Structure formats: structure tokens, C-alpha cells
Coordinates of C-alpha atoms in Angstrom, one line a residue:
M1 CA -28.2 62.0 -78.9
R2 CA -30.3 59.3 -77.4
D3 CA -30.6 61.2 -74.1
I4 CA -32.2 64.2 -75.8
S5 CA -36.0 64.1 -75.6
L6 CA -38.0 63.7 -78.8
S7 CA -39.6 67.1 -78.2
N8 CA -36.2 68.6 -78.9
R9 CA -35.7 66.6 -82.0
R10 CA -38.6 68.0 -84.1
N11 CA -36.4 70.2 -86.2
L12 CA -32.7 70.7 -86.8
L13 CA -32.6 74.1 -85.0
S14 CA -33.9 72.7 -81.7
L15 CA -31.7 69.7 -82.1
S16 CA -28.6 71.8 -82.7
R17 CA -29.3 73.8 -79.6
A18 CA -29.8 70.7 -77.5
L19 CA -26.5 69.2 -78.8
G20 CA -24.6 72.5 -78.6
I21 CA -23.4 72.2 -82.2
C22 CA -24.1 74.2 -85.4
K23 CA -27.1 73.4 -87.6
T24 CA -24.8 73.1 -90.7
L25 CA -23.1 70.1 -89.2
L26 CA -26.5 68.4 -88.6
F27 CA -27.3 69.1 -92.3
R28 CA -24.1 67.2 -93.2
Y29 CA -25.1 64.3 -91.0
V30 CA -28.5 64.1 -92.6
K31 CA -26.8 64.1 -96.1
E32 CA -24.3 61.4 -95.0
G33 CA -27.1 59.2 -93.5
V34 CA -26.0 59.5 -89.9
L35 CA -29.3 61.1 -89.1
R36 CA -32.6 60.4 -90.8
R37 CA -35.9 62.3 -91.0
H38 CA -38.9 60.4 -89.7
S39 CA -42.6 61.4 -89.8
S40 CA -44.4 59.9 -86.7
A41 CA -48.1 59.3 -87.2
L42 CA -50.5 58.6 -84.3
K43 CA -51.9 55.1 -84.1
P44 CA -55.0 54.0 -82.3
H45 CA -54.5 53.1 -78.7
L46 CA -55.1 49.3 -78.2
K47 CA -56.4 47.7 -75.0
D48 CA -55.5 44.1 -74.2
D49 CA -58.9 43.0 -75.5
N50 CA -58.3 44.9 -78.7
M51 CA -55.0 43.1 -79.3
K52 CA -56.5 39.7 -78.7
D53 CA -59.3 40.6 -81.1
Q54 CA -56.7 41.5 -83.7
L55 CA -54.9 38.2 -83.2
K56 CA -58.2 36.2 -83.5
F57 CA -59.1 38.0 -86.7
C58 CA -55.7 37.4 -88.2
F59 CA -55.8 33.7 -87.1
S60 CA -59.3 33.4 -88.7
M61 CA -57.8 34.4 -92.1
L62 CA -55.6 31.3 -92.2
E63 CA -56.7 28.2 -94.1
E64 CA -57.9 25.8 -91.4
S65 CA -56.6 22.8 -93.3
S66 CA -53.1 24.2 -93.4
I67 CA -52.8 24.7 -89.6
P68 CA -50.5 24.1 -87.9
H69 CA -47.9 22.4 -90.1
D70 CA -48.0 24.6 -93.2
P71 CA -50.1 27.6 -92.4
K72 CA -51.1 29.9 -95.3
F73 CA -53.7 32.6 -95.7
K74 CA -57.0 32.2 -97.4
S75 CA -57.4 33.8 -100.8
M76 CA -59.8 36.4 -99.4
H77 CA -61.6 36.4 -102.7
N78 CA -65.0 36.3 -101.0
I79 CA -64.5 39.4 -98.8
V80 CA -65.6 42.9 -99.9
H81 CA -63.9 45.7 -98.0
I82 CA -66.0 48.8 -97.5
D83 CA -65.3 52.2 -95.9
E84 CA -66.0 55.9 -96.3
K85 CA -63.5 58.7 -97.0
W86 CA -63.7 62.5 -97.6
F87 CA -62.4 63.7 -101.0
Y88 CA -61.7 67.5 -101.4
I89 CA -62.1 69.7 -104.4
S90 CA -58.8 71.3 -103.6
K91 CA -56.0 71.1 -101.0
K92 CA -55.1 74.1 -98.7
S93 CA -51.4 73.6 -99.6
T94 CA -49.9 71.7 -102.5
N95 CA -46.4 71.4 -104.1
Y96 CA -45.4 72.0 -107.7
Y97 CA -42.2 71.7 -109.6
L98 CA -41.4 75.0 -111.5
L99 CA -38.7 76.4 -113.7
T100 CA -36.4 78.9 -111.9
N101 CA -37.8 81.8 -113.9
E102 CA -41.4 80.7 -113.8
D103 CA -44.0 82.6 -111.8
D104 CA -45.5 81.0 -108.7
P105 CA -49.0 79.7 -109.1
Y106 CA -51.7 81.9 -107.6
R107 CA -54.6 80.0 -106.0
T108 CA -57.6 81.5 -104.3
C109 CA -60.8 80.5 -102.5
K110 CA -63.4 82.3 -100.5
N111 CA -62.7 80.5 -97.2
K112 CA -60.1 77.8 -96.6
N113 CA -62.2 76.3 -93.9
Y114 CA -65.1 75.6 -96.3
I115 CA -63.4 73.9 -99.3
G116 CA -65.9 71.7 -101.1
K117 CA -65.8 68.0 -100.2
V118 CA -67.8 64.8 -100.7
M119 CA -67.7 61.6 -98.7
F120 CA -67.6 58.5 -100.8
L121 CA -68.4 54.9 -99.8
A122 CA -66.0 52.5 -101.6
A123 CA -66.4 48.8 -101.9
V124 CA -63.5 46.6 -103.1
A125 CA -62.9 42.8 -103.4
R126 CA -59.7 41.0 -104.3
P127 CA -59.3 40.8 -108.1
R128 CA -59.3 37.4 -109.8
F129 CA -57.0 36.3 -112.6
D130 CA -56.7 33.1 -114.7
N131 CA -53.5 31.0 -114.9
E132 CA -52.1 33.3 -117.6
G133 CA -52.7 36.4 -115.6
N134 CA -55.7 37.6 -117.5
E135 CA -58.3 39.5 -115.4
I136 CA -61.5 37.5 -114.7
F137 CA -62.9 39.9 -112.1
S138 CA -61.6 43.4 -111.3
G139 CA -62.8 43.3 -107.7
K140 CA -64.1 46.9 -108.1
I141 CA -67.6 46.8 -106.7
G142 CA -68.0 50.6 -106.8
V143 CA -67.4 54.0 -105.3
F144 CA -70.6 55.8 -104.3
P145 CA -70.8 59.5 -103.5
L146 CA -72.9 60.2 -100.4
V147 CA -74.9 63.1 -101.9
N148 CA -78.5 64.3 -102.4
N149 CA -80.0 66.1 -105.4
V150 CA -81.8 69.2 -103.9
P151 CA -83.7 71.9 -105.8
A152 CA -82.0 75.3 -105.6
R153 CA -83.9 77.7 -103.4
R154 CA -82.9 80.9 -105.2
S155 CA -81.8 81.9 -108.7
S156 CA -78.2 82.9 -109.3
V157 CA -75.9 83.6 -112.2
N158 CA -75.2 79.9 -112.5
R159 CA -78.7 78.4 -112.4
A160 CA -82.4 79.2 -112.0
A161 CA -84.4 78.5 -108.8
G162 CA -85.6 74.9 -108.7
T163 CA -82.6 73.5 -110.6
L164 CA -81.4 70.3 -109.0
E165 CA -78.1 70.7 -107.2
T166 CA -75.8 68.0 -105.9
K167 CA -75.4 68.5 -102.2
P168 CA -73.0 66.4 -100.0
I169 CA -74.5 64.4 -97.1
T170 CA -72.4 65.8 -94.2
S171 CA -73.8 63.6 -91.4
I172 CA -73.9 59.8 -91.6
N173 CA -76.1 57.6 -89.4
K174 CA -77.3 54.0 -89.5
E175 CA -80.3 54.8 -91.7
I176 CA -78.1 56.4 -94.4
S177 CA -75.5 53.6 -94.1
R178 CA -78.3 51.0 -94.5
M179 CA -79.8 52.8 -97.4
F180 CA -76.5 52.9 -99.4
L181 CA -75.7 49.3 -98.5
I182 CA -79.1 48.1 -99.6
N183 CA -79.6 50.4 -102.6
K184 CA -76.1 50.7 -103.9
V185 CA -73.6 48.1 -102.6
L186 CA -75.8 44.9 -102.6
P187 CA -77.2 45.3 -106.1
T188 CA -73.8 46.1 -107.5
I189 CA -72.2 43.0 -105.8
K190 CA -75.0 40.8 -107.2
E191 CA -74.5 42.3 -110.7
K192 CA -70.7 42.1 -110.9
W193 CA -69.9 39.0 -108.9
P194 CA -68.5 36.2 -111.0
R195 CA -71.4 33.9 -112.0
D196 CA -69.5 30.7 -111.1
Q197 CA -68.9 32.0 -107.6
A198 CA -72.3 33.7 -107.1
F199 CA -73.5 31.2 -104.5
E200 CA -70.5 31.2 -102.2
T201 CA -70.7 33.1 -98.9
I202 CA -69.7 36.7 -99.5
Y203 CA -68.6 38.8 -96.5
I204 CA -68.9 42.6 -96.4
Q205 CA -66.2 43.8 -94.0
Q206 CA -66.7 47.2 -92.3
D207 CA -65.2 48.9 -89.3
N208 CA -66.9 49.5 -86.0
V209 CA -68.1 53.1 -86.1
P210 CA -71.5 53.6 -84.5
S211 CA -73.1 54.8 -87.8
H212 CA -72.6 51.5 -89.5
V213 CA -75.2 48.8 -89.7
S214 CA -75.1 46.0 -87.2
I215 CA -74.1 42.6 -88.5
D216 CA -77.5 41.1 -87.6
D217 CA -79.6 43.9 -89.1
E218 CA -82.8 42.2 -90.2
E219 CA -83.6 44.5 -93.2
F220 CA -80.1 44.0 -94.6
R221 CA -80.3 40.2 -94.2
R222 CA -83.6 40.1 -96.0
V223 CA -82.4 42.0 -99.0
A224 CA -78.9 40.3 -99.0
S225 CA -80.4 36.8 -99.3
K226 CA -82.6 37.6 -102.4
G227 CA -81.7 35.9 -105.6
G228 CA -80.1 33.0 -103.9
F229 CA -77.1 35.0 -102.6
D230 CA -75.5 34.5 -99.2
I231 CA -74.1 37.9 -98.3
R232 CA -73.2 38.7 -94.7
L233 CA -71.9 41.7 -92.8
T234 CA -68.8 41.3 -90.7
C235 CA -66.6 43.7 -88.7
Q236 CA -62.9 44.1 -88.5
P237 CA -61.4 44.4 -85.0
P238 CA -61.8 47.8 -83.2
N239 CA -59.0 50.3 -83.9
S240 CA -57.5 48.3 -86.7
P241 CA -57.4 50.4 -89.9
D242 CA -54.5 48.3 -91.3
L243 CA -56.9 45.3 -91.6
N244 CA -58.9 47.0 -94.3
V245 CA -57.3 47.3 -97.8
L246 CA -59.0 50.7 -98.3
D247 CA -57.2 52.3 -95.4
L248 CA -54.1 50.3 -96.0
G249 CA -53.4 52.0 -99.3
F250 CA -56.3 51.9 -101.8
F251 CA -57.8 55.2 -100.7
N252 CA -54.4 57.0 -100.9
A253 CA -53.8 55.6 -104.4
I254 CA -57.2 56.8 -105.6
Q255 CA -56.7 60.2 -104.0
S256 CA -53.4 60.7 -105.7
L257 CA -55.0 60.1 -109.1
Q258 CA -57.9 62.4 -108.2
Q259 CA -55.6 65.2 -107.2
M260 CA -53.9 65.1 -110.6
E261 CA -57.0 66.8 -112.1
V262 CA -58.4 70.2 -111.4
T263 CA -62.0 70.3 -110.1
N264 CA -64.2 73.3 -109.4
S265 CA -67.5 71.8 -108.3
V266 CA -69.0 68.9 -106.5
D267 CA -70.2 67.3 -109.7
E268 CA -66.7 67.5 -111.2
L269 CA -65.2 66.1 -108.0
I270 CA -67.6 63.1 -108.2
H271 CA -66.7 62.5 -111.8
V272 CA -62.9 62.6 -111.2
V273 CA -63.1 60.3 -108.2
Q274 CA -65.2 57.7 -110.0
K275 CA -62.8 58.0 -113.0
S276 CA -59.8 57.5 -110.7
Y277 CA -61.5 54.4 -109.2
D278 CA -62.3 52.9 -112.5
T279 CA -58.9 53.4 -114.1
F280 CA -56.9 52.2 -111.1
S281 CA -55.1 49.0 -112.1
S282 CA -56.6 45.7 -110.7
K283 CA -53.1 44.2 -110.5
A284 CA -52.0 47.1 -108.3
S285 CA -55.2 46.6 -106.3
N286 CA -54.3 43.0 -105.8
K287 CA -51.0 44.0 -104.2
F288 CA -52.9 45.6 -101.3
F289 CA -54.2 42.2 -100.3
L290 CA -50.7 40.8 -100.1
T291 CA -49.8 43.8 -98.0
L292 CA -52.8 43.1 -95.8
Q293 CA -51.6 39.5 -95.3
S294 CA -48.0 40.7 -94.5
C295 CA -49.4 43.1 -91.9
M296 CA -51.3 40.2 -90.3
I297 CA -48.1 38.3 -90.0
E298 CA -46.5 41.3 -88.2
I299 CA -49.5 41.6 -85.9
M300 CA -49.1 37.9 -84.9
K301 CA -45.4 38.4 -84.3
I302 CA -46.0 41.1 -81.7
K303 CA -49.1 39.5 -80.1
G304 CA -51.7 41.8 -81.5
S305 CA -50.0 45.2 -81.2
N306 CA -50.0 47.8 -83.9
N307 CA -46.4 48.9 -83.2
Y308 CA -44.9 47.7 -86.5
K309 CA -43.8 48.9 -89.9
V310 CA -45.7 47.8 -93.0
P311 CA -43.3 45.2 -94.4
H312 CA -42.0 45.0 -97.9
V313 CA -42.6 41.7 -99.6
K314 CA -41.3 42.6 -103.1
K315 CA -44.7 42.6 -104.7
D316 CA -43.4 44.2 -107.9
V317 CA -40.9 41.4 -108.3
M318 CA -43.8 38.9 -107.8
L319 CA -45.7 40.8 -110.5
Q320 CA -42.8 40.6 -112.9
Q321 CA -42.5 36.9 -112.3
G322 CA -46.3 36.4 -112.6
R323 CA -46.5 35.3 -108.9
L324 CA -48.8 38.0 -107.7
L325 CA -51.8 35.7 -107.7
V326 CA -50.5 33.7 -104.6
V327 CA -51.3 34.0 -100.9
L328 CA -48.6 34.4 -98.3
Q329 CA -47.5 31.6 -96.1
C330 CA -47.0 32.0 -92.3
D331 CA -44.4 30.4 -90.1
G332 CA -45.7 27.3 -88.3
E333 CA -43.9 28.1 -85.0
L334 CA -45.4 31.6 -85.0
V335 CA -48.9 30.2 -85.5
H336 CA -48.3 27.6 -82.7
E337 CA -47.3 30.5 -80.4
V338 CA -50.4 32.5 -81.3
M339 CA -52.6 29.4 -80.6
E340 CA -51.1 28.9 -77.2
Y341 CA -51.3 32.6 -76.4
L342 CA -55.0 32.8 -77.3
A343 CA -55.7 29.6 -75.3
N344 CA -54.3 31.2 -72.2

């Protein structure tokens, strides 16, 4: 079995031919647990510098006072994760559970290649709770649709000419990113941030796509410092989606809620996505930050590579025990190895 190439293991038919046995026997092996089905997703290719950058980033998230004897992660309460994602009005293919005598659903669209979609900019911080587990701050800064309101050029059965229509912005550049950061994200952070923590340094973490604003953008700095706030831009390492809680699971959770409702227009899609964002549990959102810390531990174990499985740290058990407000600790020997590796 191990000598058979992966290209011949993509389905049971090709595997049965390569092994010279019947497919029914392979079905039995799958049912008995001898064989398992695995979905292999492509991961970003990392150069040596990328892996070192990931290690440095993970190391920077440890409390300096706890290194090297009892290393533990920072609370990450002052970091706002931002990213963009496309949300679609409908999926090309979806699954339903039906009764045996129930008719199959019939779904149509004019063109499957032009299903309506909207890009959203989401901003999330780690929620805060008191000692009794009551929510102090949800961490939900906002989810902002990247759209324009454009007058309709022609009349139709749905609206008269000149009626404002919501049109998605399909191409993102630095100017658009700067506009949404300054006009949407920054005012909302200043409005929602806990008053007793309003003058701490707040970091907005983004990825490294060329359309994002540079961390030393003068216009952003000027607006971010108004009102006595100290808000700064920072970037996660290149090719490291697992180091942002939005890509790590938050977006998938919101999308699963969004897809539970039927939408037929851009405006309906925007309403449902915002509703899904608002109703998503802050305690569930908090678990993504523990997952992020556990991923950082795995990254340090394999010297900055991304060849790891997202570990399970029994977050639901922690939630039941009221221990989900903690930060993860890291092995002192592991941190010492990382320090020596980076020093060389």
C-alpha cells in the first residue's frame, strides 16, 4: 500500500486497480478503520526566511517576563485581526437531507459563473470577560461590506432609473483599503473599545497583500492618533493564514451561519452576513484565540514550518469548567530551542 503513488489513491476504484483487489474489499477496510479518507489542502510554500519570520512572530506573542522559565502567551486582548472574504448569494452545489419519497430540490440561476457575491472586511478582537464569565467586551469591531451605492442607469421591472443600487466593489487597492480603515474600522474601534483600556496600544493585524495599507502610512497614523488613541498597523508573517483568527476559523463559522438563510440579492446577503456576525457567540469567538496560540506552539515545534495539524486543546471542556479565559503556556525547553535557533 505504501509503495503505491498518491496519484493512484484518489479514489477507491484507482486504488483497487493498483492493488489488484476488488473495490468491495476496500469499502470494508474503510468501514473497519483500516483505511481512512483524507482531504489534502494546498498550503502556502514557505521559504527559509518565511519560516524564521513565523518563529519570530510566535516568539513575540509570549510574555517577556515569563521567558524562559515559565513561558506563556500574552492575552492578545489589544490585537484586532482584520481580513477580507467573499460571501456568495448561493453555492453552485449544496447538500440537503431529504425523505426517501421527497422530491429533489430544483435550483436555477442565469449563469453559474456570475453568482452574486460581496467582499466583506471583518475586524475582530479577543472578547473580554469578568471573573464570573460575564461578557465585558464582545471583541466584535464590525463586518463591513465593500460596496458602493450607484444610481441605476435604466428603468426595469424592479426599479426606476436613478434608484440607488448596491454594487459590490470588485477590485481592491490601497486607496480603498485606506478609506475603509479610516472611515469604518478606526471609528468603530474608538467607539466600542473598553473605556478603561482606551489608552493602551492597540494593534490592527493584517496580512501582506499589496492592496493593504503600509504600516507606516502617514494618513492612517494621523487619524489613528486622534482622541488620545494609540492605534498602530502591524502585519502577520507572509504566507501564514493560520496566524489570523479570521482565516483560522472565524470566517468559516460566520459563513456556515450565513448559508443557513436564503438570499436573493446583494442587499439581502449583506443583511444576513451582518446578522450572522452579530449573533455569533463571543465565547465561541474566544476559542479561536486559544486555537491560535496552540498553532503557534506547533509552529515553534517544527521550526517555523506549516506542516502540522491544528491541535485539539479541549476548549469545550475548558468552557464547561469556566477556564476559557486563560492563555496557553508553552514548554520552557521548546522556547529555549527556538531562542538558540533564531540566534544562529
